Coordinates of C-alpha atoms in Angstrom, one line a residue:
M1 CA -0.1 0.0 0.0
L2 CA 1.3 3.5 -0.7
P3 CA 1.6 5.5 2.7
Q4 CA -0.9 8.8 3.1
T5 CA 1.2 11.8 2.1
P6 CA 0.5 15.4 2.5
P7 CA -0.8 17.6 -0.5
S8 CA 2.1 18.9 -2.8
I9 CA 2.8 21.2 -5.8
I10 CA 3.3 19.1 -8.9
S11 CA 5.0 20.2 -12.1
G12 CA 5.6 17.6 -14.7
P13 CA 5.5 14.0 -14.6
L14 CA 5.1 12.5 -11.3
L15 CA 6.5 9.0 -10.4
V16 CA 4.9 7.0 -8.0
M17 CA 6.4 4.3 -6.4
E18 CA 4.6 0.8 -4.9
G19 CA 7.2 -1.9 -4.3
S20 CA 9.4 -2.1 -7.2
K21 CA 6.6 -0.7 -9.7
A22 CA 6.2 3.3 -10.7
W23 CA 3.3 4.7 -12.2
E24 CA 3.5 8.1 -14.0
H25 CA 0.9 10.6 -13.9
R26 CA 1.4 13.7 -16.2
G27 CA 0.0 16.9 -16.8
L28 CA -0.8 18.1 -13.2
S29 CA 0.4 21.2 -12.1
S30 CA -2.3 21.9 -8.9
V31 CA -2.5 20.4 -5.6
C32 CA -3.0 16.9 -5.8
F33 CA -3.8 14.2 -3.3
L34 CA -2.4 10.7 -4.0
S35 CA -4.0 7.6 -2.5
P36 CA -3.9 3.7 -3.5
Y37 CA -6.9 4.1 -5.4
D38 CA -5.4 6.8 -7.7
L39 CA -3.2 3.6 -9.5
T40 CA -6.6 2.4 -11.3
E41 CA -5.9 5.7 -13.3
L42 CA -2.6 5.8 -13.8
D43 CA -0.6 4.1 -16.5
P44 CA 2.6 2.0 -15.0
V45 CA 6.1 2.7 -16.1
A46 CA 8.1 0.3 -18.0
M47 CA 11.4 0.8 -16.7
F48 CA 14.1 0.3 -19.2
R49 CA 17.7 0.3 -18.9
D50 CA 20.9 0.3 -21.0
V51 CA 22.4 -2.5 -21.3
I52 CA 26.2 -2.1 -20.5
I53 CA 27.9 -3.8 -23.5
Q54 CA 31.2 -5.7 -22.5
G55 CA 34.0 -5.3 -25.7
D56 CA 34.3 -3.0 -28.1
V57 CA 31.9 -4.6 -30.9
I58 CA 29.0 -2.6 -31.1
P59 CA 26.5 -2.5 -34.8
E60 CA 26.1 0.3 -36.8
A61 CA 23.0 2.5 -36.2
R62 CA 20.1 1.0 -38.1
M63 CA 16.3 0.6 -38.7
A64 CA 14.5 -2.7 -40.3
M65 CA 17.2 -5.1 -39.6
S66 CA 15.7 -8.6 -38.9
C67 CA 16.1 -9.7 -35.2
C68 CA 16.0 -13.1 -33.6
S69 CA 17.6 -15.4 -31.2
T70 CA 18.6 -18.8 -30.8
F71 CA 15.6 -20.9 -29.0
D72 CA 15.1 -18.6 -25.8
D73 CA 14.6 -21.2 -23.3
P74 CA 17.4 -20.2 -20.9
D75 CA 17.2 -23.9 -19.4
T76 CA 17.9 -25.3 -22.6
S77 CA 21.7 -25.9 -23.1
S78 CA 23.3 -24.7 -26.6
K79 CA 27.1 -25.1 -27.3
H80 CA 26.7 -21.7 -28.6
G81 CA 25.0 -20.1 -26.0
H82 CA 21.7 -17.8 -25.8
K83 CA 22.1 -15.0 -28.8
M84 CA 20.5 -12.5 -30.3
F85 CA 21.2 -12.2 -34.2
I86 CA 20.4 -8.9 -36.0
F87 CA 21.1 -9.1 -39.9
G88 CA 21.2 -6.1 -42.4
G89 CA 19.0 -3.0 -41.7
A90 CA 19.2 0.6 -43.0
D91 CA 20.0 4.4 -43.0
L92 CA 17.8 5.7 -45.3
S93 CA 19.0 9.2 -44.5
H94 CA 22.4 8.6 -46.2
K95 CA 21.1 6.0 -48.6
K96 CA 22.9 3.2 -46.8
M97 CA 22.0 -0.5 -46.8
T98 CA 23.9 -3.4 -45.1
A99 CA 24.4 -7.2 -45.1
D100 CA 26.4 -7.6 -41.9
L101 CA 25.5 -10.4 -39.3
F102 CA 26.2 -9.5 -35.4
S103 CA 25.3 -11.6 -32.7
F104 CA 24.7 -10.6 -29.2
D105 CA 25.3 -13.3 -25.9
F106 CA 23.2 -12.7 -23.5
E107 CA 25.1 -14.1 -20.6
T108 CA 28.3 -12.4 -21.8
R109 CA 26.9 -9.2 -22.8
K110 CA 29.1 -8.9 -25.6
W111 CA 28.8 -8.2 -29.4
E112 CA 30.2 -10.2 -32.2
R113 CA 30.9 -9.6 -36.2
C114 CA 29.8 -13.1 -37.1
E115 CA 32.1 -15.3 -39.4
I116 CA 31.6 -16.3 -42.8
M117 CA 33.1 -19.6 -43.8
G118 CA 31.6 -20.2 -47.0
G119 CA 28.8 -19.3 -49.1
R120 CA 27.3 -15.6 -50.1
P121 CA 24.9 -13.7 -47.5
P122 CA 22.0 -12.1 -49.4
L123 CA 22.2 -8.5 -50.7
T124 CA 22.3 -5.2 -48.5
I125 CA 18.5 -5.6 -47.6
N126 CA 16.4 -4.3 -44.9
G127 CA 12.5 -4.8 -44.5
H128 CA 13.4 -8.7 -44.5
S129 CA 12.7 -11.2 -42.1
A130 CA 14.8 -14.0 -40.2
V131 CA 13.9 -16.9 -38.3
M132 CA 15.8 -19.6 -36.3
Y133 CA 15.1 -23.3 -37.2
K134 CA 17.3 -26.0 -35.0
G135 CA 16.1 -29.1 -37.0
N136 CA 17.5 -28.2 -40.7
S137 CA 21.3 -28.1 -41.9
I138 CA 22.9 -27.1 -45.1
S139 CA 24.6 -30.5 -45.0
D140 CA 20.9 -32.1 -45.0
S141 CA 21.5 -34.2 -41.9
F142 CA 19.8 -33.7 -38.5
H143 CA 22.1 -33.2 -35.2
S144 CA 20.4 -32.7 -31.7
N145 CA 23.4 -31.0 -30.8
R146 CA 23.6 -28.4 -33.5
T147 CA 22.7 -24.7 -32.6
G148 CA 20.6 -24.3 -36.0
S149 CA 20.3 -22.0 -38.8
M150 CA 18.9 -18.7 -39.0
W151 CA 16.8 -18.3 -42.6
V152 CA 16.3 -14.9 -44.1
F153 CA 13.5 -14.2 -46.7
G154 CA 12.7 -11.3 -48.8
G155 CA 13.5 -7.4 -48.2
K156 CA 14.3 -4.8 -49.9
A157 CA 17.6 -3.7 -51.9
Q158 CA 17.8 -1.7 -54.9
S159 CA 14.4 -3.2 -55.8
Y160 CA 12.1 -5.9 -54.0
M161 CA 13.5 -9.3 -53.0
S162 CA 11.8 -13.1 -52.7
E163 CA 15.2 -14.7 -52.0
L164 CA 15.3 -17.3 -49.4
S165 CA 18.9 -18.1 -47.7
E166 CA 20.1 -19.8 -44.9
Y167 CA 23.0 -19.2 -42.6
D168 CA 24.5 -22.4 -40.4
L169 CA 25.5 -21.4 -37.2
D170 CA 27.9 -24.5 -36.4
T171 CA 29.4 -24.0 -40.1
K172 CA 28.8 -20.3 -40.6
I173 CA 28.0 -21.3 -44.2
W174 CA 25.4 -19.1 -46.2
C175 CA 23.4 -21.1 -48.5
S176 CA 20.8 -19.5 -51.1
Y177 CA 17.8 -21.3 -52.4
R178 CA 16.7 -21.5 -56.0
K179 CA 13.4 -22.5 -57.6
H180 CA 14.0 -26.3 -58.6
S181 CA 14.6 -27.5 -62.2
P182 CA 16.0 -30.5 -63.4
A183 CA 17.7 -29.2 -66.2
V184 CA 19.5 -26.5 -63.8
H185 CA 22.6 -27.3 -61.9
A186 CA 23.8 -25.2 -58.8
S187 CA 27.2 -24.5 -60.8
D188 CA 25.0 -22.6 -63.8
L189 CA 23.8 -20.2 -61.6
E190 CA 26.2 -18.5 -59.5
P191 CA 30.1 -17.9 -58.8
P192 CA 31.2 -21.1 -57.5
A193 CA 31.9 -19.5 -54.0
T194 CA 27.9 -19.4 -53.6
V195 CA 26.5 -22.4 -51.8
I196 CA 23.3 -22.9 -54.0
K197 CA 20.7 -25.7 -52.6
F198 CA 16.8 -25.7 -54.3
Y199 CA 13.2 -25.3 -53.1
R200 CA 10.2 -26.6 -54.6
G201 CA 6.5 -25.3 -55.0
K202 CA 6.0 -21.3 -55.6
A203 CA 7.6 -18.8 -53.5
P204 CA 5.7 -15.6 -52.1
S205 CA 5.9 -12.9 -54.0
K206 CA 8.6 -10.2 -54.1
R207 CA 8.1 -8.0 -50.7
Y208 CA 9.1 -6.5 -47.2
G209 CA 7.9 -5.1 -43.9
H210 CA 6.3 -9.2 -44.0
S211 CA 6.8 -11.1 -40.9
A212 CA 7.7 -14.6 -40.3
V213 CA 7.3 -17.6 -37.4
V214 CA 8.5 -21.0 -36.9
Y215 CA 5.9 -23.5 -36.1
G216 CA 6.7 -27.1 -36.2
D217 CA 9.0 -27.8 -39.0
A218 CA 8.0 -24.9 -41.1
M219 CA 8.5 -21.3 -41.5
Y220 CA 5.1 -19.1 -42.4
I221 CA 5.4 -15.8 -44.0
C222 CA 2.4 -13.5 -43.4
G223 CA 1.7 -10.2 -45.4
G224 CA 3.9 -7.7 -46.4
Y225 CA 4.3 -4.6 -48.9
D226 CA 5.1 -6.1 -52.8
Q227 CA 6.7 -4.9 -55.6
H228 CA 3.6 -3.6 -57.1
G229 CA 2.9 -1.1 -53.8
L230 CA 0.3 -2.9 -52.5
S231 CA -0.3 -4.7 -48.9
C232 CA -0.3 -8.1 -49.1
G233 CA -2.7 -10.7 -47.3
D234 CA -1.6 -14.0 -48.2
I235 CA -0.1 -16.5 -45.8
H236 CA 2.7 -18.8 -47.3
R237 CA 4.5 -21.8 -45.7
F238 CA 8.0 -23.4 -46.2
D239 CA 8.8 -26.8 -44.9
F240 CA 11.8 -27.0 -43.6
I241 CA 12.2 -30.6 -44.3
T242 CA 11.3 -30.9 -47.8
H243 CA 12.2 -27.5 -48.8
T244 CA 8.8 -26.7 -50.2
W245 CA 6.8 -23.7 -50.4
S246 CA 3.1 -23.7 -50.7
E247 CA 0.6 -21.0 -50.1
I248 CA -2.3 -21.2 -47.5
H249 CA -5.8 -21.5 -48.2
V250 CA -6.9 -19.3 -45.1
I251 CA -10.6 -19.5 -43.8
H252 CA -11.7 -16.2 -42.9
A253 CA -14.1 -16.0 -39.9
S254 CA -15.3 -13.0 -41.4
L255 CA -17.4 -10.4 -39.3
T256 CA -19.0 -8.8 -42.4
N257 CA -20.0 -11.3 -45.0
T258 CA -18.6 -14.4 -46.5
H259 CA -16.5 -13.5 -49.1
A260 CA -14.3 -10.3 -47.1
P261 CA -11.2 -10.2 -48.2
L262 CA -8.4 -11.1 -46.0
P263 CA -6.7 -8.9 -43.8
S264 CA -3.7 -7.4 -45.7
F265 CA -0.8 -5.3 -43.7
W266 CA 2.7 -4.8 -43.4
G267 CA 5.0 -3.5 -40.8
H268 CA 2.9 -5.5 -38.4
T269 CA 3.9 -8.2 -36.0
A270 CA 3.6 -11.8 -36.0
V271 CA 4.1 -14.4 -32.7
V272 CA 3.2 -17.9 -32.0
H273 CA 1.5 -19.0 -28.9
G274 CA 0.1 -22.1 -28.7
S275 CA -1.0 -23.8 -31.7
C276 CA -1.9 -20.5 -33.2
M277 CA -0.1 -17.4 -34.6
Y278 CA -1.0 -13.7 -33.5
I279 CA -0.8 -10.9 -35.9
F280 CA -1.1 -7.4 -34.8
G281 CA -1.3 -3.5 -36.2
G282 CA 0.5 -2.9 -39.3
K283 CA -0.4 -0.5 -42.6
S284 CA -2.5 -0.9 -45.6
E285 CA -4.2 1.0 -48.0
S286 CA -6.8 2.0 -45.6
G287 CA -4.3 3.3 -42.7
Y288 CA -2.9 2.3 -40.0
G289 CA -4.2 -0.5 -38.0
N290 CA -4.4 -2.1 -34.5
R291 CA -6.6 -5.1 -34.8
L292 CA -5.2 -8.5 -33.4
F293 CA -6.0 -11.4 -35.4
E294 CA -5.6 -14.9 -34.5
F295 CA -4.4 -17.6 -37.1
S296 CA -4.8 -21.6 -36.4
F297 CA -2.5 -23.6 -37.7
S298 CA -4.3 -26.9 -37.4
S299 CA -7.5 -25.4 -39.0
N300 CA -6.4 -22.3 -41.2
V301 CA -9.2 -20.3 -39.7
M302 CA -7.9 -16.2 -39.4
A303 CA -10.0 -14.5 -36.7
E304 CA -10.1 -11.4 -35.2
I305 CA -9.6 -11.1 -31.7
R306 CA -11.4 -8.4 -29.6
G307 CA -9.5 -7.7 -26.3
E308 CA -10.5 -5.5 -23.8
G309 CA -8.8 -2.8 -21.7
K310 CA -6.3 -0.4 -23.1
T311 CA -5.7 -1.4 -27.2
P312 CA -2.6 -0.1 -28.5
T313 CA -3.2 2.8 -31.1
P314 CA -3.1 2.0 -34.8
R315 CA 0.6 1.6 -35.8
C316 CA 3.2 -0.1 -37.6
G317 CA 7.0 -0.7 -37.2
H318 CA 6.4 -2.1 -33.4
R319 CA 8.0 -5.1 -32.0
A320 CA 6.5 -8.1 -30.2
G321 CA 7.6 -11.4 -28.3
I322 CA 6.5 -13.9 -26.0
L323 CA 7.3 -14.4 -22.7
R324 CA 5.4 -16.8 -19.9
G325 CA 2.1 -16.9 -21.7
N326 CA 1.8 -13.3 -22.5
M327 CA 2.6 -11.3 -25.4
Y328 CA 4.4 -7.8 -25.1
L329 CA 4.7 -5.2 -27.9
Y330 CA 6.8 -1.9 -28.0
G331 CA 7.0 1.2 -30.0
G332 CA 5.9 1.7 -33.4
S333 CA 4.6 4.7 -35.1
D334 CA 1.7 6.3 -37.0
A335 CA 1.9 9.2 -39.8
A336 CA 2.4 11.7 -37.0
T337 CA 4.0 10.0 -33.9
C338 CA 6.3 7.6 -32.9
Y339 CA 5.6 5.7 -29.6
S340 CA 7.3 5.0 -26.6
D341 CA 4.7 2.7 -24.9
F342 CA 4.9 -0.8 -23.9
Y343 CA 1.7 -3.1 -23.6
T344 CA 1.3 -6.5 -22.2
F345 CA -1.8 -8.9 -24.1
D346 CA -3.0 -11.5 -21.4
F347 CA -3.9 -14.7 -23.9
R348 CA -6.2 -16.2 -21.0
S349 CA -8.2 -13.1 -20.2
R350 CA -7.7 -11.2 -23.6
W351 CA -6.7 -8.3 -21.8
W352 CA -4.4 -5.4 -23.2
R353 CA -2.2 -3.6 -20.3
R354 CA -0.7 -0.3 -21.4
Q355 CA 2.8 1.1 -19.4
V356 CA 4.7 4.1 -20.4
A357 CA 8.2 3.8 -20.9
S358 CA 10.8 5.2 -18.4
D359 CA 12.2 8.6 -19.5
N360 CA 15.6 7.2 -20.7
M361 CA 13.6 5.1 -23.5
T362 CA 13.2 7.1 -26.8
S363 CA 10.7 6.8 -28.7
R364 CA 11.3 4.6 -31.7
A365 CA 9.9 2.3 -34.8
R366 CA 11.2 0.0 -37.1
H367 CA 13.7 -1.4 -34.5
G368 CA 14.8 -5.0 -33.4
G369 CA 13.7 -6.7 -30.5
C370 CA 13.1 -10.0 -28.8
T371 CA 12.3 -12.0 -25.4
Y372 CA 15.1 -14.0 -23.4
S373 CA 14.7 -15.4 -19.7
N374 CA 12.4 -12.5 -18.0
R375 CA 13.8 -9.9 -20.0
F376 CA 12.2 -8.0 -23.5
Y377 CA 15.2 -6.3 -25.4
V378 CA 15.1 -3.5 -27.8
F379 CA 18.0 -2.6 -30.4
G380 CA 18.1 -0.2 -32.9
G381 CA 15.3 1.9 -34.9
S382 CA 14.6 5.2 -35.7
N383 CA 12.7 8.1 -33.7
G384 CA 10.8 9.0 -37.0
H385 CA 13.2 11.9 -37.7
N386 CA 15.9 10.4 -39.7
F387 CA 17.6 9.6 -36.4
L388 CA 18.9 6.0 -35.7
F389 CA 20.0 4.1 -32.7
N390 CA 22.5 1.7 -32.3
D391 CA 21.9 1.0 -28.3
L392 CA 20.3 -1.9 -26.7
K393 CA 17.8 -1.6 -24.0
E394 CA 16.3 -3.9 -22.1
H395 CA 13.1 -4.2 -19.5
V396 CA 12.9 -6.9 -16.8
I397 CA 9.3 -8.3 -16.4
D398 CA 8.4 -9.0 -12.8
R399 CA 5.8 -11.0 -11.4
F400 CA 3.6 -8.0 -10.9
E401 CA 3.7 -7.8 -15.1
E402 CA 3.0 -11.1 -15.9
S403 CA -0.6 -10.8 -14.9
S404 CA -3.0 -8.4 -16.1
P405 CA -5.1 -6.0 -13.7
N406 CA -7.8 -8.4 -14.9
T407 CA -6.3 -11.7 -13.4
F408 CA -9.2 -12.1 -11.1
L409 CA -11.5 -13.0 -14.5
S410 CA -8.7 -14.5 -16.1
D411 CA -8.0 -16.9 -13.1
I412 CA -11.9 -17.2 -12.6
L413 CA -11.9 -18.3 -16.0
H414 CA -9.3 -21.0 -15.5
M415 CA -11.7 -22.2 -13.2
L416 CA -14.0 -23.0 -15.5
D417 CA -11.5 -24.3 -18.6
S418 CA -9.2 -26.4 -16.9
D419 CA -9.3 -26.4 -13.0
T420 CA -12.4 -28.1 -11.9
S421 CA -11.5 -28.9 -8.3
F422 CA -13.9 -26.7 -6.5
C423 CA -16.9 -26.9 -8.9
D424 CA -19.9 -27.7 -7.3
I425 CA -22.8 -28.0 -10.0
T426 CA -22.6 -29.9 -13.4
F427 CA -24.8 -29.1 -16.5
N428 CA -25.7 -32.4 -18.7
I429 CA -26.0 -31.2 -22.4
K430 CA -27.3 -33.4 -25.4
D431 CA -26.8 -31.8 -29.1
S432 CA -29.0 -34.2 -30.3
E433 CA -31.4 -37.1 -29.4
E434 CA -28.9 -39.6 -31.3
E435 CA -26.2 -39.0 -28.9
N436 CA -25.9 -41.7 -26.4
E437 CA -24.4 -39.7 -23.4
P438 CA -24.6 -36.5 -22.6
K439 CA -21.6 -33.8 -22.6
H440 CA -20.6 -32.4 -18.9
I441 CA -19.7 -28.7 -17.9
R442 CA -18.6 -28.3 -14.7
A443 CA -19.2 -24.7 -12.6
H444 CA -19.3 -23.0 -9.5
K445 CA -22.8 -22.1 -8.1
S446 CA -21.6 -19.0 -6.3
I447 CA -20.2 -17.4 -9.5
L448 CA -23.2 -18.6 -11.8
A449 CA -25.6 -16.9 -8.7
A450 CA -23.7 -13.5 -8.4
R451 CA -24.0 -13.2 -12.2
C452 CA -26.9 -14.3 -13.3
E453 CA -30.5 -13.8 -11.8
P454 CA -32.1 -17.0 -13.1
F455 CA -29.4 -19.3 -11.7
R456 CA -29.4 -17.5 -8.5
I457 CA -33.1 -18.3 -8.1
M458 CA -32.7 -22.0 -9.2
F459 CA -29.8 -22.4 -6.5
N460 CA -31.6 -20.6 -3.8
R461 CA -34.8 -22.7 -4.0
D462 CA -35.4 -26.2 -2.8
M463 CA -35.5 -27.6 -6.5
F464 CA -33.8 -31.1 -7.1
E465 CA -31.1 -29.2 -9.3
S466 CA -29.6 -27.3 -6.1
R467 CA -29.9 -30.8 -4.3
N468 CA -28.5 -33.0 -6.3
G469 CA -25.9 -30.7 -7.9
I470 CA -26.6 -31.7 -11.6
V471 CA -28.5 -29.7 -14.3
N472 CA -29.7 -31.0 -17.3
I473 CA -29.9 -28.7 -20.3
E474 CA -32.1 -29.8 -23.1
D475 CA -33.1 -26.8 -25.3
V476 CA -29.4 -25.0 -25.6
S477 CA -26.4 -26.7 -27.8
Y478 CA -23.3 -28.0 -25.9
K479 CA -21.1 -25.1 -27.7
V480 CA -23.7 -22.1 -27.4
F481 CA -24.1 -23.1 -23.3
L482 CA -20.4 -23.4 -23.0
T483 CA -20.0 -20.0 -24.4
L484 CA -22.8 -18.2 -22.1
L485 CA -21.0 -20.0 -19.3
R486 CA -17.6 -18.5 -20.3
Y487 CA -19.3 -15.3 -20.8
L488 CA -20.6 -15.4 -16.9
Y489 CA -17.0 -16.2 -16.3
G490 CA -15.6 -13.1 -18.0
A491 CA -14.5 -14.3 -21.6
S492 CA -15.3 -12.2 -24.6
I493 CA -18.1 -13.3 -26.8
P494 CA -16.3 -15.5 -29.9
V495 CA -16.2 -13.9 -33.1
L496 CA -18.9 -14.5 -35.9
Y497 CA -18.1 -17.4 -38.4
L498 CA -20.3 -16.9 -41.7
E499 CA -19.5 -19.7 -43.7
E500 CA -21.9 -22.0 -42.9
E501 CA -22.3 -25.8 -43.9
E502 CA -19.1 -26.8 -45.6
A503 CA -17.2 -24.4 -43.7
T504 CA -18.3 -26.1 -40.6
S505 CA -16.6 -28.9 -41.0
R506 CA -13.1 -27.6 -42.1
R507 CA -12.8 -25.1 -39.2
E508 CA -13.0 -28.4 -36.8
S509 CA -15.0 -26.6 -34.1
H510 CA -12.9 -23.6 -33.6
D511 CA -13.4 -22.4 -30.1
R512 CA -13.3 -19.3 -30.7
T513 CA -15.8 -18.8 -33.5
L514 CA -19.7 -19.0 -33.9
S515 CA -21.7 -19.7 -36.7
L516 CA -24.6 -17.5 -37.7
P517 CA -27.5 -20.3 -36.3
E518 CA -25.0 -20.5 -33.2
V519 CA -25.2 -16.7 -32.3
L520 CA -29.1 -16.6 -32.8
E521 CA -29.2 -19.7 -30.6
L522 CA -26.9 -17.8 -28.2
M523 CA -29.2 -14.3 -28.5
R524 CA -32.3 -16.5 -27.8
S525 CA -30.2 -18.1 -24.6
S526 CA -29.1 -15.0 -23.5
D527 CA -32.7 -13.7 -23.5
R528 CA -34.0 -16.8 -21.3
Y529 CA -31.4 -16.0 -18.8
L530 CA -31.8 -12.4 -18.7
L531 CA -28.2 -11.6 -19.4
H532 CA -29.3 -8.2 -21.6
H533 CA -25.9 -7.2 -22.0
L534 CA -24.8 -10.4 -23.8
K535 CA -28.1 -10.3 -25.9
R536 CA -27.1 -6.7 -27.0
E537 CA -23.6 -8.0 -27.9
C538 CA -25.1 -10.8 -30.1
G539 CA -27.4 -8.4 -31.6
K540 CA -24.0 -6.0 -32.8
L541 CA -22.8 -9.4 -34.5
L542 CA -26.2 -10.0 -36.2
Q543 CA -26.1 -6.4 -37.4
K544 CA -23.1 -6.9 -39.4
C545 CA -24.9 -9.9 -41.3
V546 CA -28.0 -7.9 -42.5
Q547 CA -28.8 -8.4 -45.9
V548 CA -31.7 -7.7 -48.1
N549 CA -32.7 -11.5 -48.2
N550 CA -32.5 -12.4 -44.0
V551 CA -33.4 -8.6 -42.8
I552 CA -36.8 -9.6 -42.1
S553 CA -36.2 -12.8 -40.3
F554 CA -33.7 -10.8 -37.8
Y555 CA -36.3 -8.2 -37.5
R556 CA -38.8 -10.7 -36.6
T557 CA -36.0 -12.4 -33.9
A558 CA -35.2 -9.1 -32.6
Q559 CA -38.9 -8.1 -32.0
M560 CA -39.2 -12.1 -30.4
Y561 CA -36.4 -11.3 -28.0
N562 CA -36.8 -7.7 -27.3
A563 CA -33.4 -6.7 -29.0
Q564 CA -34.3 -3.2 -29.4
E565 CA -31.0 -2.0 -31.0
L566 CA -31.2 -5.1 -33.7
E567 CA -34.7 -4.4 -34.1
E568 CA -34.0 -0.7 -35.0
Y569 CA -30.9 -1.3 -37.3
C570 CA -33.3 -4.0 -39.5
F571 CA -35.9 -1.1 -39.4
R572 CA -33.7 1.5 -40.8
Y573 CA -31.9 -0.9 -43.5
M574 CA -35.0 -1.6 -44.6
L575 CA -36.0 1.8 -45.2
V576 CA -32.9 2.8 -46.5
N577 CA -32.9 -0.4 -49.3
F578 CA -36.5 -0.2 -49.6
G579 CA -36.1 -0.5 -53.4
L580 CA -34.3 -3.8 -53.1
M581 CA -37.0 -4.8 -50.8
V582 CA -40.2 -4.6 -53.3
A583 CA -38.3 -5.1 -56.1
P584 CA -39.2 -8.5 -58.2
S585 CA -38.2 -11.5 -56.4
A586 CA -37.1 -9.7 -53.3
P587 CA -38.8 -10.5 -49.8
L588 CA -41.4 -7.9 -49.8
A589 CA -42.5 -8.6 -53.6
D590 CA -45.0 -10.8 -52.7
P591 CA -45.7 -9.9 -48.9
S592 CA -47.3 -12.2 -46.3
D593 CA -50.0 -11.2 -44.2
A594 CA -47.7 -10.5 -41.5
D595 CA -44.7 -8.5 -44.0
R596 CA -48.1 -6.4 -45.3
A597 CA -48.2 -5.1 -41.9
L598 CA -44.4 -4.3 -42.0
L599 CA -44.6 -2.9 -45.7
S600 CA -47.6 -0.5 -44.3
Q601 CA -45.1 0.7 -41.5
L602 CA -42.0 1.2 -43.8
I603 CA -44.3 3.3 -46.4
L604 CA -45.9 5.4 -43.4
W605 CA -42.2 6.0 -42.1
M606 CA -41.1 7.0 -45.7
K607 CA -43.7 9.8 -46.1
H608 CA -42.9 11.1 -42.8

């Protein structure tokens, strides 16, 4: 707890300390009282510090370099230690690009210029990607004790590129990959000093500003800015074992319509958590973005994640990393501002948390960075005004930061999803009569009673369900009822998945998506359980699906469940699109008796 202090005159930023944490309150110029409750209004400060470099080697200032680290589990042994690698980059103010490769040892705190014992590195490039993969090597053999290779793709030199190169950390040899052709030999393509290997399949188009991640034995390339001046929305997979490129057919869990284009962006970030890739921010033809997308490697479903809390402002050129189940994000810029804020995204609660960087941390974008142990590292970058950095900063993530302020909801949700130790009520649900055995969901009476009045009444009365601890649910599907319970435990509503019959099997019951019939069923259930906010959220999802051929059905549904916002939206939609509504073969071209009353009401409104 903060001690109670007398009022003081504050002129400028105020740092408030509690334990090892600091909060910053800006813009105060009058008498101010601070209590522990004031902390809810203040953004904590992310305390960055300069890394004291040992030795004389320091990379030149640069931006738009690639940055990756060797398998950042500090408990995993590696004969070359745990290192961060930066390659390439640019100093655009001097029209200079580099192709040098440096490593930073996290333990010895030394930079080293990496040796090249064979092959040729890629051209001087910026805006490329680089990832580490341990299970492959230039010699085509797998060695469990080898450090691995760094794989570099794309970027921009004098022109846009789609070249794939590999740097073996053990042999220190660069290898260039070319399209496989039976009639072509490596000696025909490059000078003898160049090591050439071949890939199969169709490589991604030339681009820069894309992202690259590793999942399993493959690298995934996402987005970018191509040679035609357009942002990309495709995802490509490179198999490290077979050296084969393939484009992923992404299934878009669209919030608008089944034919919505995939999101396209460059200057975004992509990280891997669990079995999914999470893509944030970036820039496209429509401007800067701050949307978060989740791509499932197993189902190829791309879904937008709607986080709570303080979402980052739209930006590109930021840096993100994963540490202990959270995503951390620093910096970036938009058209007018270069940022120095630091964000945490809790995957369990889907909660964003903002921190302002300490005063020794300059705003920057297009920098390098990675996570290691309990630290987030930032190297180089630009301040947005042609000033480049070559400093290395670190921020120690302490236990306070590992959990968001919404950890109560996160922990409660975890009790429903994973920990049933203290559950005292069981719901039995059959999705269909054909099922022999019902599915079970175990929950907590106290939580449900506090969040939902019908549950409180059920558990308070001397009903069979209250005495026996078992409730049979017969008119709601398992998935919809689980979504309703998770909402009561603090989860956000899954996104709406619009591709119906044939896509339902392909998405493999993706647990963060709902089909259109499932959203309608959730609205009906939320009305039954008096969850008016949930019903309103369902209505907002349905508004995005309204079309001429379904607006009347949605209008009737809204009336049935007293969803006023959806009802008003549908009515306005019919007014604006009245000509389409009464056109031949349209819904009101040959109205039923019930539709005649609606048609008369629409005409009456139009006259006024």
